[in-house]
mmCIF file with all atom_site columns, C-alpha atoms in Angstrom:
data_model
loop_
_atom_site.group_PDB
_atom_site.id
_atom_site.type_symbol
_atom_site.label_atom_id
_atom_site.label_alt_id
_atom_site.label_comp_id
_atom_site.label_asym_id
_atom_site.label_entity_id
_atom_site.label_seq_id
_atom_site.pdbx_PDB_ins_code
_atom_site.Cartn_x
_atom_site.Cartn_y
_atom_site.Cartn_z
_atom_site.occupancy
_atom_site.B_iso_or_equiv
_atom_site.pdbx_formal_charge
_atom_site.auth_seq_id
_atom_site.auth_comp_id
_atom_site.auth_asym_id
_atom_site.auth_atom_id
_atom_site.pdbx_PDB_model_num
ATOM 1  C CA . MET O 1 1  ? 75.243 -23.614 206.037 1.00 0.00 ? 1  MET O CA 1
ATOM 2  C CA . THR O 1 2  ? 72.532 -23.250 203.377 1.00 0.00 ? 2  THR O CA 1
ATOM 3  C CA . MET O 1 3  ? 71.388 -20.029 201.849 1.00 0.00 ? 3  MET O CA 1
ATOM 4  C CA . LYS O 1 4  ? 67.755 -19.557 201.067 1.00 0.00 ? 4  LYS O CA 1
ATOM 5  C CA . LEU O 1 5  ? 66.994 -17.484 198.008 1.00 0.00 ? 5  LEU O CA 1
ATOM 6  C CA . ARG O 1 6  ? 63.982 -15.274 198.324 1.00 0.00 ? 6  ARG O CA 1
ATOM 7  C CA . PRO O 1 7  ? 62.473 -13.650 195.262 1.00 0.00 ? 7  PRO O CA 1
ATOM 8  C CA . THR O 1 8  ? 62.552 -9.883  195.241 1.00 0.00 ? 8  THR O CA 1
ATOM 9  C CA . ALA O 1 9  ? 59.541 -7.780  194.376 1.00 0.00 ? 9  ALA O CA 1
ATOM 10 C CA . THR O 1 10 ? 61.201 -6.880  191.076 1.00 0.00 ? 10 THR O CA 1
ATOM 11 C CA . THR O 1 11 ? 61.647 -10.531 190.135 1.00 0.00 ? 11 THR O CA 1
ATOM 12 C CA . VAL O 1 12 ? 58.041 -11.337 190.968 1.00 0.00 ? 12 VAL O CA 1
ATOM 13 C CA . ALA O 1 13 ? 56.809 -8.320  188.996 1.00 0.00 ? 13 ALA O CA 1
ATOM 14 C CA . LEU O 1 14 ? 58.936 -9.274  185.988 1.00 0.00 ? 14 LEU O CA 1
ATOM 15 C CA . LEU O 1 15 ? 57.648 -12.854 185.985 1.00 0.00 ? 15 LEU O CA 1
ATOM 16 C CA . LEU O 1 16 ? 54.058 -11.658 186.281 1.00 0.00 ? 16 LEU O CA 1
ATOM 17 C CA . PHE O 1 17 ? 54.572 -9.215  183.405 1.00 0.00 ? 17 PHE O CA 1
ATOM 18 C CA . LEU O 1 18 ? 56.043 -11.954 181.179 1.00 0.00 ? 18 LEU O CA 1
ATOM 19 C CA . LEU O 1 19 ? 53.149 -14.281 181.954 1.00 0.00 ? 19 LEU O CA 1
ATOM 20 C CA . LEU O 1 20 ? 50.542 -11.633 181.099 1.00 0.00 ? 20 LEU O CA 1
ATOM 21 C CA . ALA O 1 21 ? 52.396 -10.526 177.958 1.00 0.00 ? 21 ALA O CA 1
ATOM 22 C CA . SER O 1 22 ? 52.625 -14.069 176.597 1.00 0.00 ? 22 SER O CA 1
ATOM 23 C CA . SER O 1 23 ? 48.903 -14.727 177.116 1.00 0.00 ? 23 SER O CA 1
ATOM 24 C CA . SER O 1 24 ? 47.991 -11.399 175.463 1.00 0.00 ? 24 SER O CA 1
ATOM 25 C CA . LEU O 1 25 ? 50.241 -12.170 172.506 1.00 0.00 ? 25 LEU O CA 1
ATOM 26 C CA . ARG O 1 26 ? 48.609 -15.573 172.015 1.00 0.00 ? 26 ARG O CA 1
ATOM 27 C CA . ALA O 1 27 ? 45.146 -13.998 172.074 1.00 0.00 ? 27 ALA O CA 1
ATOM 28 C CA . ALA O 1 28 ? 46.200 -11.303 169.599 1.00 0.00 ? 28 ALA O CA 1
ATOM 29 C CA . MET O 1 29 ? 47.697 -13.874 167.240 1.00 0.00 ? 29 MET O CA 1
ATOM 30 C CA . ALA O 1 30 ? 44.540 -15.985 167.362 1.00 0.00 ? 30 ALA O CA 1
ATOM 31 C CA . GLY O 1 31 ? 42.408 -12.905 166.711 1.00 0.00 ? 31 GLY O CA 1
ATOM 32 C CA . SER O 1 32 ? 44.622 -11.941 163.807 1.00 0.00 ? 32 SER O CA 1
ATOM 33 C CA . ALA O 1 33 ? 44.209 -15.348 162.155 1.00 0.00 ? 33 ALA O CA 1
ATOM 34 C CA . PHE O 1 34 ? 40.433 -15.072 162.598 1.00 0.00 ? 34 PHE O CA 1
ATOM 35 C CA . CYS O 1 35 ? 40.324 -11.566 161.128 1.00 0.00 ? 35 CYS O CA 1
ATOM 36 C CA . ASP O 1 36 ? 42.690 -12.429 158.287 1.00 0.00 ? 36 ASP O CA 1
ATOM 37 C CA . SER O 1 37 ? 40.552 -15.347 157.151 1.00 0.00 ? 37 SER O CA 1
ATOM 38 C CA . LYS O 1 38 ? 37.205 -13.553 157.546 1.00 0.00 ? 38 LYS O CA 1
ATOM 39 C CA . CYS O 1 39 ? 38.462 -10.384 155.832 1.00 0.00 ? 39 CYS O CA 1
ATOM 40 C CA . GLY O 1 40 ? 40.011 -12.441 153.044 1.00 0.00 ? 40 GLY O CA 1
ATOM 41 C CA . VAL O 1 41 ? 36.529 -13.724 152.220 1.00 0.00 ? 41 VAL O CA 1
ATOM 42 C CA . ARG O 1 42 ? 34.859 -10.348 152.767 1.00 0.00 ? 42 ARG O CA 1
ATOM 43 C CA . CYS O 1 43 ? 37.306 -8.543  150.464 1.00 0.00 ? 43 CYS O CA 1
ATOM 44 C CA . SER O 1 44 ? 37.767 -11.254 147.832 1.00 0.00 ? 44 SER O CA 1
ATOM 45 C CA . LYS O 1 45 ? 35.762 -9.348  145.212 1.00 0.00 ? 45 LYS O CA 1
ATOM 46 C CA . ALA O 1 46 ? 36.692 -5.801  146.221 1.00 0.00 ? 46 ALA O CA 1
ATOM 47 C CA . GLY O 1 47 ? 38.078 -3.501  143.554 1.00 0.00 ? 47 GLY O CA 1
ATOM 48 C CA . ARG O 1 48 ? 40.512 -1.956  146.060 1.00 0.00 ? 48 ARG O CA 1
ATOM 49 C CA . HIS O 1 49 ? 41.526 -5.229  147.710 1.00 0.00 ? 49 HIS O CA 1
ATOM 50 C CA . ASP O 1 50 ? 44.361 -3.846  149.880 1.00 0.00 ? 50 ASP O CA 1
ATOM 51 C CA . ASP O 1 51 ? 42.236 -0.994  151.254 1.00 0.00 ? 51 ASP O CA 1
ATOM 52 C CA . CYS O 1 52 ? 39.376 -3.398  151.936 1.00 0.00 ? 52 CYS O CA 1
ATOM 53 C CA . LEU O 1 53 ? 41.670 -5.757  153.867 1.00 0.00 ? 53 LEU O CA 1
ATOM 54 C CA . LYS O 1 54 ? 43.132 -2.865  155.880 1.00 0.00 ? 54 LYS O CA 1
ATOM 55 C CA . TYR O 1 55 ? 39.805 -1.423  157.016 1.00 0.00 ? 55 TYR O CA 1
ATOM 56 C CA . CYS O 1 56 ? 38.154 -4.800  157.462 1.00 0.00 ? 56 CYS O CA 1
ATOM 57 C CA . GLY O 1 57 ? 41.069 -5.844  159.691 1.00 0.00 ? 57 GLY O CA 1
ATOM 58 C CA . ILE O 1 58 ? 40.749 -2.693  161.815 1.00 0.00 ? 58 ILE O CA 1
ATOM 59 C CA . CYS O 1 59 ? 36.993 -3.195  162.200 1.00 0.00 ? 59 CYS O CA 1
ATOM 60 C CA . CYS O 1 60 ? 37.356 -6.911  162.930 1.00 0.00 ? 60 CYS O CA 1
ATOM 61 C CA . ALA O 1 61 ? 39.969 -6.291  165.633 1.00 0.00 ? 61 ALA O CA 1
ATOM 62 C CA . GLN O 1 62 ? 37.679 -3.776  167.346 1.00 0.00 ? 62 GLN O CA 1
ATOM 63 C CA . CYS O 1 63 ? 34.397 -5.680  166.885 1.00 0.00 ? 63 CYS O CA 1
ATOM 64 C CA . ASN O 1 64 ? 35.557 -9.330  166.950 1.00 0.00 ? 64 ASN O CA 1
ATOM 65 C CA . CYS O 1 65 ? 33.273 -10.123 164.022 1.00 0.00 ? 65 CYS O CA 1
ATOM 66 C CA . VAL O 1 66 ? 32.968 -9.714  160.260 1.00 0.00 ? 66 VAL O CA 1
ATOM 67 C CA . PRO O 1 67 ? 29.686 -10.127 158.366 1.00 0.00 ? 67 PRO O CA 1
ATOM 68 C CA . SER O 1 68 ? 29.458 -13.155 156.096 1.00 0.00 ? 68 SER O CA 1
ATOM 69 C CA . GLY O 1 69 ? 29.741 -12.884 152.336 1.00 0.00 ? 69 GLY O CA 1
ATOM 70 C CA . THR O 1 70 ? 31.475 -10.314 150.166 1.00 0.00 ? 70 THR O CA 1
ATOM 71 C CA . ALA O 1 71 ? 28.952 -7.501  150.739 1.00 0.00 ? 71 ALA O CA 1
ATOM 72 C CA . GLY O 1 72 ? 25.888 -6.670  152.810 1.00 0.00 ? 72 GLY O CA 1
ATOM 73 C CA . ASN O 1 73 ? 24.844 -8.782  155.809 1.00 0.00 ? 73 ASN O CA 1
ATOM 74 C CA . LYS O 1 74 ? 26.092 -6.049  158.160 1.00 0.00 ? 74 LYS O CA 1
ATOM 75 C CA . ASP O 1 75 ? 23.189 -6.655  160.553 1.00 0.00 ? 75 ASP O CA 1
ATOM 76 C CA . GLU O 1 76 ? 25.051 -9.827  161.616 1.00 0.00 ? 76 GLU O CA 1
ATOM 77 C CA . CYS O 1 77 ? 27.599 -7.559  163.320 1.00 0.00 ? 77 CYS O CA 1
ATOM 78 C CA . PRO O 1 78 ? 26.148 -4.272  164.648 1.00 0.00 ? 78 PRO O CA 1
ATOM 79 C CA . CYS O 1 79 ? 29.528 -2.980  165.863 1.00 0.00 ? 79 CYS O CA 1
ATOM 80 C CA . TYR O 1 80 ? 31.014 -3.483  162.381 1.00 0.00 ? 80 TYR O CA 1
ATOM 81 C CA . ARG O 1 81 ? 27.929 -1.924  160.757 1.00 0.00 ? 81 ARG O CA 1
ATOM 82 C CA . ASP O 1 82 ? 27.861 1.182   162.977 1.00 0.00 ? 82 ASP O CA 1
ATOM 83 C CA . LYS O 1 83 ? 31.513 2.295   162.650 1.00 0.00 ? 83 LYS O CA 1
ATOM 84 C CA . THR O 1 84 ? 31.783 5.486   160.583 1.00 0.00 ? 84 THR O CA 1
ATOM 85 C CA . THR O 1 85 ? 34.437 7.890   159.314 1.00 0.00 ? 85 THR O CA 1
ATOM 86 C CA . GLY O 1 86 ? 34.200 11.665  159.257 1.00 0.00 ? 86 GLY O CA 1
ATOM 87 C CA . GLN O 1 87 ? 31.571 13.844  160.855 1.00 0.00 ? 87 GLN O CA 1
ATOM 88 C CA . GLY O 1 88 ? 28.311 15.482  159.859 1.00 0.00 ? 88 GLY O CA 1
ATOM 89 C CA . ALA O 1 89 ? 27.498 15.272  156.146 1.00 0.00 ? 89 ALA O CA 1
ATOM 90 C CA . ARG O 1 90 ? 30.811 13.520  155.411 1.00 0.00 ? 90 ARG O CA 1
ATOM 91 C CA . LYS O 1 91 ? 30.015 10.567  157.709 1.00 0.00 ? 91 LYS O CA 1
ATOM 92 C CA . ARG O 1 92 ? 30.455 7.304   155.793 1.00 0.00 ? 92 ARG O CA 1
ATOM 93 C CA . PRO O 1 93 ? 30.660 3.637   156.807 1.00 0.00 ? 93 PRO O CA 1
ATOM 94 C CA . LYS O 1 94 ? 34.182 2.736   157.895 1.00 0.00 ? 94 LYS O CA 1
ATOM 95 C CA . CYS O 1 95 ? 33.946 -1.020  157.517 1.00 0.00 ? 95 CYS O CA 1
ATOM 96 C CA . PRO O 1 96 ? 33.683 -2.642  154.073 1.00 0.00 ? 96 PRO O CA 1
#
């Protein structure tokens, strides 16, 4: 007498979740390495280096791009260029 094991819906759902989570984690880690290297260049001459890296990293994660060089060139990445902080008269560029 042999018993056949049949996967339950919970088991299938758990395996599917783990598969999706691992692929998302890999993509996030790859994006992080990209942003870290691009923002390292972008912020290399910034007076407030830590703040520059923080905001550049946020903008890079949302836009998937960072303009080349240490300043300017924001037309290379319109998403990065167009992010702002505040409202009205206090509106300033968010991305360094």
